[in-house]
mmCIF file of C-alpha atoms in Angstrom:
data_model
loop_
_atom_site.group_PDB
_atom_site.id
_atom_site.type_symbol
_atom_site.label_atom_id
_atom_site.label_comp_id
_atom_site.label_asym_id
_atom_site.label_seq_id
_atom_site.Cartn_x
_atom_site.Cartn_y
_atom_site.Cartn_z
ATOM 1 C CA UNK A 1 -10.294 -15.781 25.195
ATOM 2 C CA UNK A 2 -6.902 -16.168 23.531
ATOM 3 C CA UNK A 3 -4.959 -12.996 22.912
ATOM 4 C CA UNK A 4 -5.277 -11.680 19.366
ATOM 5 C CA UNK A 5 -1.778 -11.173 17.957
ATOM 6 C CA UNK A 6 -0.180 -10.592 14.594
ATOM 7 C CA UNK A 7 2.185 -12.929 12.740
ATOM 8 C CA UNK A 8 5.167 -12.108 14.959
ATOM 9 C CA UNK A 9 3.244 -12.271 18.241
ATOM 10 C CA UNK A 10 2.750 -8.527 18.644
ATOM 11 C CA UNK A 11 -0.296 -6.318 18.837
ATOM 12 C CA UNK A 12 -2.374 -6.235 15.686
ATOM 13 C CA UNK A 13 -1.789 -2.854 14.079
ATOM 14 C CA UNK A 14 -4.056 -0.934 11.725
ATOM 15 C CA UNK A 15 -3.391 1.705 9.090
ATOM 16 C CA UNK A 16 -5.838 3.694 6.974
ATOM 17 C CA UNK A 17 -5.895 5.686 3.743
ATOM 18 C CA UNK A 18 -6.076 9.460 4.130
ATOM 19 C CA UNK A 19 -8.020 11.313 1.416
ATOM 20 C CA UNK A 20 -6.693 14.657 0.190
ATOM 21 C CA UNK A 21 -9.159 17.250 1.471
ATOM 22 C CA UNK A 22 -9.146 20.797 2.863
ATOM 23 C CA UNK A 23 -6.921 20.989 5.943
ATOM 24 C CA UNK A 24 -9.705 21.178 8.570
ATOM 25 C CA UNK A 25 -11.262 17.974 7.211
ATOM 26 C CA UNK A 26 -7.920 16.172 7.138
ATOM 27 C CA UNK A 27 -7.227 17.335 10.679
ATOM 28 C CA UNK A 28 -10.528 15.905 11.845
ATOM 29 C CA UNK A 29 -9.968 12.574 10.096
ATOM 30 C CA UNK A 30 -6.395 12.299 11.350
ATOM 31 C CA UNK A 31 -7.423 12.998 14.916
ATOM 32 C CA UNK A 32 -10.244 10.438 14.625
ATOM 33 C CA UNK A 33 -7.692 7.894 13.417
ATOM 34 C CA UNK A 34 -5.517 8.588 16.457
ATOM 35 C CA UNK A 35 -8.470 8.273 18.814
ATOM 36 C CA UNK A 36 -9.658 5.058 17.122
ATOM 37 C CA UNK A 37 -6.245 3.463 17.571
ATOM 38 C CA UNK A 38 -4.861 3.449 14.041
ATOM 39 C CA UNK A 39 -1.074 3.254 13.972
ATOM 40 C CA UNK A 40 -0.736 5.306 10.816
ATOM 41 C CA UNK A 41 -2.173 6.412 7.519
ATOM 42 C CA UNK A 42 -1.120 6.436 3.897
ATOM 43 C CA UNK A 43 -1.658 8.765 0.983
ATOM 44 C CA UNK A 44 -2.014 7.252 -2.483
ATOM 45 C CA UNK A 45 -0.239 8.440 -5.600
ATOM 46 C CA UNK A 46 -3.070 8.454 -8.071
ATOM 47 C CA UNK A 47 -1.639 11.417 -9.974
ATOM 48 C CA UNK A 48 0.128 13.907 -7.723
ATOM 49 C CA UNK A 49 2.975 13.131 -5.309
ATOM 50 C CA UNK A 50 1.715 11.636 -2.035
ATOM 51 C CA UNK A 51 4.216 13.525 0.125
ATOM 52 C CA UNK A 52 2.108 16.694 0.180
ATOM 53 C CA UNK A 53 -0.985 15.284 1.955
ATOM 54 C CA UNK A 54 1.244 13.312 4.340
ATOM 55 C CA UNK A 55 3.118 16.483 5.301
ATOM 56 C CA UNK A 56 -0.222 18.169 5.997
ATOM 57 C CA UNK A 57 -1.422 15.184 8.033
ATOM 58 C CA UNK A 58 1.812 15.123 10.040
ATOM 59 C CA UNK A 59 1.382 18.787 10.917
ATOM 60 C CA UNK A 60 -2.209 18.186 12.046
ATOM 61 C CA UNK A 61 -1.617 15.124 14.238
ATOM 62 C CA UNK A 62 0.612 14.164 17.154
ATOM 63 C CA UNK A 63 1.233 10.424 17.137
ATOM 64 C CA UNK A 64 -0.133 9.066 13.858
ATOM 65 C CA UNK A 65 2.531 7.646 11.552
ATOM 66 C CA UNK A 66 2.348 8.875 7.966
ATOM 67 C CA UNK A 67 3.392 7.039 4.827
ATOM 68 C CA UNK A 68 3.276 7.104 1.065
ATOM 69 C CA UNK A 69 1.091 4.295 -0.187
ATOM 70 C CA UNK A 70 2.734 4.347 -2.589
ATOM 71 C CA UNK A 71 5.103 6.828 -4.162
ATOM 72 C CA UNK A 72 5.758 5.640 -7.718
ATOM 73 C CA UNK A 73 9.530 5.434 -8.059
ATOM 74 C CA UNK A 74 9.586 6.139 -11.777
ATOM 75 C CA UNK A 75 7.893 9.537 -11.670
ATOM 76 C CA UNK A 76 10.729 11.479 -10.022
ATOM 77 C CA UNK A 77 14.470 11.445 -9.419
ATOM 78 C CA UNK A 78 15.485 9.255 -6.457
ATOM 79 C CA UNK A 79 17.277 12.312 -5.091
ATOM 80 C CA UNK A 80 14.017 14.244 -4.993
ATOM 81 C CA UNK A 81 12.295 11.249 -3.427
ATOM 82 C CA UNK A 82 14.988 11.085 -0.747
ATOM 83 C CA UNK A 83 14.656 14.774 0.087
ATOM 84 C CA UNK A 84 10.860 14.592 0.109
ATOM 85 C CA UNK A 85 11.129 11.685 2.551
ATOM 86 C CA UNK A 86 13.523 13.643 4.772
ATOM 87 C CA UNK A 87 11.222 16.669 4.685
ATOM 88 C CA UNK A 88 8.135 14.722 5.757
ATOM 89 C CA UNK A 89 10.168 12.848 8.374
ATOM 90 C CA UNK A 90 11.281 16.199 9.779
ATOM 91 C CA UNK A 91 7.775 17.649 9.758
ATOM 92 C CA UNK A 92 6.448 14.526 11.479
ATOM 93 C CA UNK A 93 9.396 14.272 13.889
ATOM 94 C CA UNK A 94 10.298 10.781 12.781
ATOM 95 C CA UNK A 95 6.841 9.350 12.007
ATOM 96 C CA UNK A 96 7.316 8.839 8.263
ATOM 97 C CA UNK A 97 7.396 5.590 6.250
ATOM 98 C CA UNK A 98 8.451 5.761 2.606
ATOM 99 C CA UNK A 99 6.240 3.374 0.664
ATOM 100 C CA UNK A 100 7.574 2.816 -2.851
ATOM 101 C CA UNK A 101 6.116 1.029 -5.844
ATOM 102 C CA UNK A 102 6.895 0.560 -9.517
ATOM 103 C CA UNK A 103 3.341 0.883 -10.862
ATOM 104 C CA UNK A 104 2.967 -0.527 -14.401
ATOM 105 C CA UNK A 105 4.477 0.495 -17.740
ATOM 106 C CA UNK A 106 1.194 1.702 -19.204
ATOM 107 C CA UNK A 107 0.949 4.138 -16.303
ATOM 108 C CA UNK A 108 4.586 5.252 -15.954
ATOM 109 C CA UNK A 109 5.165 5.696 -19.689
ATOM 110 C CA UNK A 110 1.655 6.324 -20.950
ATOM 111 C CA UNK A 111 0.404 8.689 -18.259
ATOM 112 C CA UNK A 112 3.507 10.265 -16.714
ATOM 113 C CA UNK A 113 5.453 10.255 -19.975
ATOM 114 C CA UNK A 114 8.557 8.708 -18.444
ATOM 115 C CA UNK A 115 10.956 6.579 -20.529
ATOM 116 C CA UNK A 116 10.392 2.838 -20.619
ATOM 117 C CA UNK A 117 12.450 1.000 -18.022
ATOM 118 C CA UNK A 118 12.764 -2.432 -16.485
ATOM 119 C CA UNK A 119 10.566 -1.558 -13.541
ATOM 120 C CA UNK A 120 11.984 -4.047 -11.049
ATOM 121 C CA UNK A 121 15.652 -3.197 -11.646
ATOM 122 C CA UNK A 122 14.791 0.512 -11.683
ATOM 123 C CA UNK A 123 13.083 0.209 -8.299
ATOM 124 C CA UNK A 124 16.054 -1.707 -6.881
ATOM 125 C CA UNK A 125 18.432 1.052 -7.991
ATOM 126 C CA UNK A 126 16.080 3.764 -6.703
ATOM 127 C CA UNK A 127 16.012 2.211 -3.219
ATOM 128 C CA UNK A 128 19.815 2.103 -3.160
ATOM 129 C CA UNK A 129 20.161 5.754 -4.203
ATOM 130 C CA UNK A 130 17.428 6.978 -1.840
ATOM 131 C CA UNK A 131 19.037 5.277 1.145
ATOM 132 C CA UNK A 132 22.454 6.627 0.213
ATOM 133 C CA UNK A 133 21.218 10.210 -0.106
ATOM 134 C CA UNK A 134 19.245 10.125 3.158
ATOM 135 C CA UNK A 135 22.236 8.772 5.082
ATOM 136 C CA UNK A 136 24.890 11.021 3.525
ATOM 137 C CA UNK A 137 23.457 14.291 2.145
ATOM 138 C CA UNK A 138 24.477 16.092 5.359
ATOM 139 C CA UNK A 139 27.997 14.659 5.120
ATOM 140 C CA UNK A 140 29.103 14.327 1.519
ATOM 141 C CA UNK A 141 27.962 12.506 -1.582
ATOM 142 C CA UNK A 142 30.249 10.646 -3.940
ATOM 143 C CA UNK A 143 29.324 10.463 -7.633
ATOM 144 C CA UNK A 144 26.909 7.736 -8.701
ATOM 145 C CA UNK A 145 26.886 6.080 -12.106
ATOM 146 C CA UNK A 146 24.045 3.612 -12.316
ATOM 147 C CA UNK A 147 21.954 1.945 -14.975
ATOM 148 C CA UNK A 148 19.166 4.522 -14.669
ATOM 149 C CA UNK A 149 20.541 7.256 -12.434
ATOM 150 C CA UNK A 150 23.862 9.077 -12.620
ATOM 151 C CA UNK A 151 24.937 12.247 -10.817
ATOM 152 C CA UNK A 152 28.203 13.909 -9.854
ATOM 153 C CA UNK A 153 26.647 15.961 -6.980
ATOM 154 C CA UNK A 154 29.176 18.756 -7.603
ATOM 155 C CA UNK A 155 26.523 21.434 -7.035
ATOM 156 C CA UNK A 156 25.058 19.704 -3.981
ATOM 157 C CA UNK A 157 25.150 21.762 -0.780
ATOM 158 C CA UNK A 158 25.429 19.917 2.503
ATOM 159 C CA UNK A 159 22.070 19.815 4.241
ATOM 160 C CA UNK A 160 21.114 19.738 7.894
ATOM 161 C CA UNK A 161 21.286 16.264 9.449
ATOM 162 C CA UNK A 162 18.050 14.352 8.926
ATOM 163 C CA UNK A 163 15.842 13.355 11.833
ATOM 164 C CA UNK A 164 16.794 9.761 10.994
ATOM 165 C CA UNK A 165 19.580 8.574 8.720
ATOM 166 C CA UNK A 166 17.533 5.432 8.049
ATOM 167 C CA UNK A 167 13.910 6.040 7.082
ATOM 168 C CA UNK A 168 11.907 2.814 6.671
ATOM 169 C CA UNK A 169 11.285 1.896 3.038
ATOM 170 C CA UNK A 170 8.324 -0.405 2.380
ATOM 171 C CA UNK A 171 7.942 -1.837 -1.114
ATOM 172 C CA UNK A 172 4.574 -2.592 -2.689
ATOM 173 C CA UNK A 173 4.230 -5.858 -4.585
ATOM 174 C CA UNK A 174 1.655 -7.885 -6.467
ATOM 175 C CA UNK A 175 3.544 -10.590 -8.322
ATOM 176 C CA UNK A 176 6.367 -12.888 -7.258
ATOM 177 C CA UNK A 177 9.464 -11.073 -8.504
ATOM 178 C CA UNK A 178 8.522 -7.778 -6.882
ATOM 179 C CA UNK A 179 7.563 -9.595 -3.683
ATOM 180 C CA UNK A 180 11.011 -11.196 -3.637
ATOM 181 C CA UNK A 181 12.657 -7.805 -4.159
ATOM 182 C CA UNK A 182 10.724 -6.324 -1.236
ATOM 183 C CA UNK A 183 11.758 -9.217 0.988
ATOM 184 C CA UNK A 184 15.371 -8.851 -0.124
ATOM 185 C CA UNK A 185 15.949 -5.101 0.202
ATOM 186 C CA UNK A 186 12.879 -3.563 1.848
ATOM 187 C CA UNK A 187 12.174 -2.688 5.447
ATOM 188 C CA UNK A 188 8.590 -3.600 4.676
ATOM 189 C CA UNK A 189 6.452 -5.477 2.168
ATOM 190 C CA UNK A 190 3.133 -3.891 1.250
ATOM 191 C CA UNK A 191 1.012 -6.573 -0.377
ATOM 192 C CA UNK A 192 -1.392 -5.532 -3.096
ATOM 193 C CA UNK A 193 -5.116 -5.185 -2.468
ATOM 194 C CA UNK A 194 -5.662 -8.087 -4.863
ATOM 195 C CA UNK A 195 -4.058 -10.402 -2.296
ATOM 196 C CA UNK A 196 -7.011 -11.969 -0.499
ATOM 197 C CA UNK A 197 -6.631 -13.453 2.976
ATOM 198 C CA UNK A 198 -6.437 -16.960 1.543
ATOM 199 C CA UNK A 199 -3.945 -15.971 -1.147
ATOM 200 C CA UNK A 200 -1.789 -14.122 1.385
ATOM 201 C CA UNK A 201 -1.678 -17.180 3.625
ATOM 202 C CA UNK A 202 -0.749 -19.358 0.645
ATOM 203 C CA UNK A 203 2.320 -17.144 0.071
ATOM 204 C CA UNK A 204 3.731 -17.728 3.559
ATOM 205 C CA UNK A 205 6.129 -20.529 2.515
ATOM 206 C CA UNK A 206 7.457 -18.345 -0.316
ATOM 207 C CA UNK A 207 7.904 -15.426 2.083
ATOM 208 C CA UNK A 208 9.772 -17.533 4.622
ATOM 209 C CA UNK A 209 11.956 -19.215 1.983
ATOM 210 C CA UNK A 210 12.841 -15.883 0.382
ATOM 211 C CA UNK A 211 13.766 -14.270 3.688
ATOM 212 C CA UNK A 212 15.963 -17.265 4.511
ATOM 213 C CA UNK A 213 17.596 -17.049 1.076
ATOM 214 C CA UNK A 214 18.762 -13.519 1.859
ATOM 215 C CA UNK A 215 19.728 -14.267 5.460
ATOM 216 C CA UNK A 216 16.887 -12.292 6.957
ATOM 217 C CA UNK A 217 14.585 -13.045 9.857
ATOM 218 C CA UNK A 218 10.830 -12.530 9.752
ATOM 219 C CA UNK A 219 11.214 -9.826 12.415
ATOM 220 C CA UNK A 220 13.527 -7.893 10.072
ATOM 221 C CA UNK A 221 10.629 -6.793 7.881
ATOM 222 C CA UNK A 222 7.122 -5.402 8.321
ATOM 223 C CA UNK A 223 4.459 -7.110 6.242
ATOM 224 C CA UNK A 224 1.478 -4.857 5.660
ATOM 225 C CA UNK A 225 -1.608 -5.938 3.694
ATOM 226 C CA UNK A 226 -4.190 -3.711 2.004
ATOM 227 C CA UNK A 227 -7.436 -5.703 1.822
ATOM 228 C CA UNK A 228 -10.480 -4.269 0.109
ATOM 229 C CA UNK A 229 -13.311 -4.357 2.624
ATOM 230 C CA UNK A 230 -16.936 -3.301 2.162
ATOM 231 C CA UNK A 231 -18.717 -3.333 5.527
ATOM 232 C CA UNK A 232 -22.462 -3.410 4.970
ATOM 233 C CA UNK A 233 -25.229 -5.370 6.696
ATOM 234 C CA UNK A 234 -26.712 -5.758 3.203
ATOM 235 C CA UNK A 235 -24.049 -8.068 1.806
ATOM 236 C CA UNK A 236 -25.415 -8.096 -1.750
ATOM 237 C CA UNK A 237 -25.325 -4.302 -1.806
ATOM 238 C CA UNK A 238 -21.679 -4.424 -0.700
ATOM 239 C CA UNK A 239 -20.902 -6.880 -3.507
ATOM 240 C CA UNK A 240 -22.665 -4.729 -6.097
ATOM 241 C CA UNK A 241 -20.898 -1.581 -4.879
ATOM 242 C CA UNK A 242 -17.510 -3.351 -5.138
ATOM 243 C CA UNK A 243 -17.957 -4.733 -8.637
ATOM 244 C CA UNK A 244 -16.616 -1.701 -10.508
ATOM 245 C CA UNK A 245 -13.381 -1.648 -8.489
ATOM 246 C CA UNK A 246 -12.666 -5.298 -9.317
ATOM 247 C CA UNK A 247 -13.508 -4.670 -12.974
ATOM 248 C CA UNK A 248 -11.084 -1.755 -13.107
ATOM 249 C CA UNK A 249 -8.135 -3.696 -11.722
ATOM 250 C CA UNK A 250 -8.798 -6.785 -13.803
ATOM 251 C CA UNK A 251 -8.757 -4.525 -16.850
ATOM 252 C CA UNK A 252 -4.987 -4.019 -16.681
ATOM 253 C CA UNK A 253 -3.184 -6.225 -19.184
ATOM 254 C CA UNK A 254 -0.109 -6.282 -16.939
ATOM 255 C CA UNK A 255 -2.098 -7.964 -14.166
ATOM 256 C CA UNK A 256 -3.406 -10.777 -16.384
ATOM 257 C CA UNK A 257 -0.804 -13.352 -15.182
ATOM 258 C CA UNK A 258 -1.906 -12.794 -11.590
ATOM 259 C CA UNK A 259 -5.576 -13.326 -12.395
ATOM 260 C CA UNK A 260 -4.687 -16.355 -14.531
ATOM 261 C CA UNK A 261 -2.759 -17.946 -11.681
ATOM 262 C CA UNK A 262 -5.694 -17.750 -9.299
ATOM 263 C CA UNK A 263 -8.360 -18.907 -11.711
ATOM 264 C CA UNK A 264 -9.865 -15.674 -13.033
ATOM 265 C CA UNK A 265 -7.905 -15.313 -16.273
ATOM 266 C CA UNK A 266 -10.940 -15.522 -18.569
ATOM 267 C CA UNK A 267 -12.872 -12.932 -16.575
ATOM 268 C CA UNK A 268 -9.853 -10.609 -16.453
ATOM 269 C CA UNK A 269 -9.362 -10.843 -20.209
ATOM 270 C CA UNK A 270 -13.037 -10.036 -20.681
ATOM 271 C CA UNK A 271 -12.520 -6.895 -18.606
ATOM 272 C CA UNK A 272 -9.442 -5.603 -20.402
ATOM 273 C CA UNK A 273 -10.315 -2.289 -21.953
ATOM 274 C CA UNK A 274 -8.920 -0.865 -25.135
ATOM 275 C CA UNK A 275 -6.403 1.948 -24.909
ATOM 276 C CA UNK A 276 -8.003 5.207 -23.862
ATOM 277 C CA UNK A 277 -11.144 3.622 -22.442
ATOM 278 C CA UNK A 278 -9.922 2.573 -19.020
ATOM 279 C CA UNK A 279 -12.249 4.983 -17.278
ATOM 280 C CA UNK A 280 -15.376 3.476 -18.871
ATOM 281 C CA UNK A 281 -15.945 0.588 -16.460
ATOM 282 C CA UNK A 282 -19.599 0.304 -17.470
ATOM 283 C CA UNK A 283 -18.547 -1.494 -20.679
ATOM 284 C CA UNK A 284 -17.041 -4.442 -18.801
ATOM 285 C CA UNK A 285 -18.586 -4.515 -15.336
ATOM 286 C CA UNK A 286 -21.001 -7.233 -16.411
ATOM 287 C CA UNK A 287 -18.060 -9.616 -16.819
ATOM 288 C CA UNK A 288 -17.384 -9.589 -13.061
ATOM 289 C CA UNK A 289 -19.423 -12.197 -11.195
ATOM 290 C CA UNK A 290 -20.360 -12.099 -7.522
ATOM 291 C CA UNK A 291 -17.832 -14.893 -7.003
ATOM 292 C CA UNK A 292 -15.063 -12.803 -8.530
ATOM 293 C CA UNK A 293 -15.976 -9.784 -6.404
ATOM 294 C CA UNK A 294 -15.852 -11.843 -3.224
ATOM 295 C CA UNK A 295 -12.474 -13.302 -4.224
ATOM 296 C CA UNK A 296 -10.968 -9.833 -3.886
ATOM 297 C CA UNK A 297 -13.298 -7.774 -1.674
ATOM 298 C CA UNK A 298 -14.475 -8.925 1.763
ATOM 299 C CA UNK A 299 -18.134 -7.932 1.891
ATOM 300 C CA UNK A 300 -20.776 -8.071 4.611
ATOM 301 C CA UNK A 301 -21.422 -7.224 8.276
ATOM 302 C CA UNK A 302 -18.525 -6.578 10.676
ATOM 303 C CA UNK A 303 -18.512 -10.022 12.275
ATOM 304 C CA UNK A 304 -18.510 -11.821 8.934
ATOM 305 C CA UNK A 305 -15.740 -9.582 7.617
ATOM 306 C CA UNK A 306 -13.587 -10.163 10.697
ATOM 307 C CA UNK A 307 -13.947 -13.919 10.354
ATOM 308 C CA UNK A 308 -12.951 -13.818 6.688
ATOM 309 C CA UNK A 309 -9.884 -11.594 7.161
ATOM 310 C CA UNK A 310 -8.569 -13.529 10.170
ATOM 311 C CA UNK A 311 -6.088 -15.592 8.065
ATOM 312 C CA UNK A 312 -4.194 -12.396 7.203
ATOM 313 C CA UNK A 313 -2.868 -12.305 10.764
ATOM 314 C CA UNK A 314 -0.955 -15.547 10.240
ATOM 315 C CA UNK A 315 1.230 -13.642 7.773
ATOM 316 C CA UNK A 316 1.103 -9.888 8.428
ATOM 317 C CA UNK A 317 2.108 -7.403 11.095
ATOM 318 C CA UNK A 318 -0.473 -4.806 10.113
ATOM 319 C CA UNK A 319 -3.495 -4.223 7.906
ATOM 320 C CA UNK A 320 -4.509 -1.157 5.924
ATOM 321 C CA UNK A 321 -8.130 -1.894 4.942
ATOM 322 C CA UNK A 322 -9.445 0.039 1.961
ATOM 323 C CA UNK A 323 -12.953 0.548 0.689
ATOM 324 C CA UNK A 324 -13.862 -0.115 -2.933
ATOM 325 C CA UNK A 325 -13.908 3.234 -4.676
ATOM 326 C CA UNK A 326 -14.747 3.068 -8.372
ATOM 327 C CA UNK A 327 -18.099 4.562 -9.394
ATOM 328 C CA UNK A 328 -19.211 5.268 -5.808
ATOM 329 C CA UNK A 329 -20.745 8.518 -4.588
ATOM 330 C CA UNK A 330 -19.150 10.543 -1.814
ATOM 331 C CA UNK A 331 -21.963 9.416 0.481
ATOM 332 C CA UNK A 332 -21.225 5.762 -0.274
ATOM 333 C CA UNK A 333 -17.499 6.254 0.271
ATOM 334 C CA UNK A 334 -18.198 7.980 3.580
ATOM 335 C CA UNK A 335 -20.426 5.111 4.712
ATOM 336 C CA UNK A 336 -17.884 2.452 3.779
ATOM 337 C CA UNK A 337 -15.088 4.368 5.473
ATOM 338 C CA UNK A 338 -17.226 4.582 8.602
ATOM 339 C CA UNK A 339 -17.522 0.813 8.364
ATOM 340 C CA UNK A 340 -13.733 0.494 8.491
ATOM 341 C CA UNK A 341 -13.595 2.623 11.641
ATOM 342 C CA UNK A 342 -16.243 0.396 13.207
ATOM 343 C CA UNK A 343 -14.277 -2.682 12.157
ATOM 344 C CA UNK A 344 -11.095 -1.460 13.835
ATOM 345 C CA UNK A 345 -12.952 -0.299 16.942
ATOM 346 C CA UNK A 346 -14.564 -3.724 17.241
ATOM 347 C CA UNK A 347 -11.251 -5.562 16.979
ATOM 348 C CA UNK A 348 -9.612 -3.299 19.533
ATOM 349 C CA UNK A 349 -12.553 -3.757 21.907
ATOM 350 C CA UNK A 350 -12.274 -7.529 21.636
ATOM 351 C CA UNK A 351 -8.578 -7.220 22.414
ATOM 352 C CA UNK A 352 -9.542 -5.354 25.598
ATOM 353 C CA UNK A 353 -8.079 -2.058 24.443
ATOM 354 C CA UNK A 354 -11.282 0.030 24.124
ATOM 355 C CA UNK A 355 -15.017 -0.285 24.680
ATOM 356 C CA UNK A 356 -17.163 -2.162 22.147
ATOM 357 C CA UNK A 357 -18.692 0.292 19.607
ATOM 358 C CA UNK A 358 -22.445 0.712 19.561
#
């Protein structure tokens, strides 16, 4: 049997999403992740800042890396983001990855109430400021006058040296311009859950060309994909359970160009919900066909899922599989998460790292 490797010839690495729960439950999940062989876990920013659950997870685990997946750059000052990153890196003793994203205007301005910005240029500036603060807050900070952020730092007290002056920054991307930005300035590229295995593989020439454009090698950056996966021996049930998640994401007007480019523009437009109704997926779920679900969510038994996601490994260093989540009960979410653990255990067993799960 040939050795199973990632895109750069290393061991295939797995991350997971950590739910925000009471501390004993998070401790149990984190320790299970360590035992199952996950490299790390992420906390999502749905509403609140994702640093809090990652700090708790870091305190409850020993080796598991912790990351924000993602922290929305536009919801806080880059100085606060830098200090939050340093805090979690200290708590975790150097196990933290700062995942940053721009989100979309309807979220940043309409939900968080932040001013309208050019999201890509704002994220670029945020990365620059965050790196500068992390590297220099314990030394001295010169004034910054940027397009979106300006500060004189006159009241800034010197802080204790950080655990690391360079904390990895991974940038989340869906469309081409943000992907290019991540490849230019990021330590990692986190590809959106809408990137299927086939679509991800189709982007490999663009990834390689963009890295070359900026004088970077493939080994200079981590590429981490977030595929939606619904492990279920009843494949049709997995498809049906995933339909609401696909409907929700296709309902965002900002994502329409992406769906158009891959042949689902009409279906996406049919799913776009009027302002204030985004939570009512039932109104549009009927516009999502089985074919559309399977274009974005890998559904079925473990062996079938593994075969379908194999092309990811031609492009990525690591995978962070996610379950569909919209309109599912806690019992369903628990079952699908258990499926992800079984998936990872199976792959590690076939790599000769652990025993095959029952």
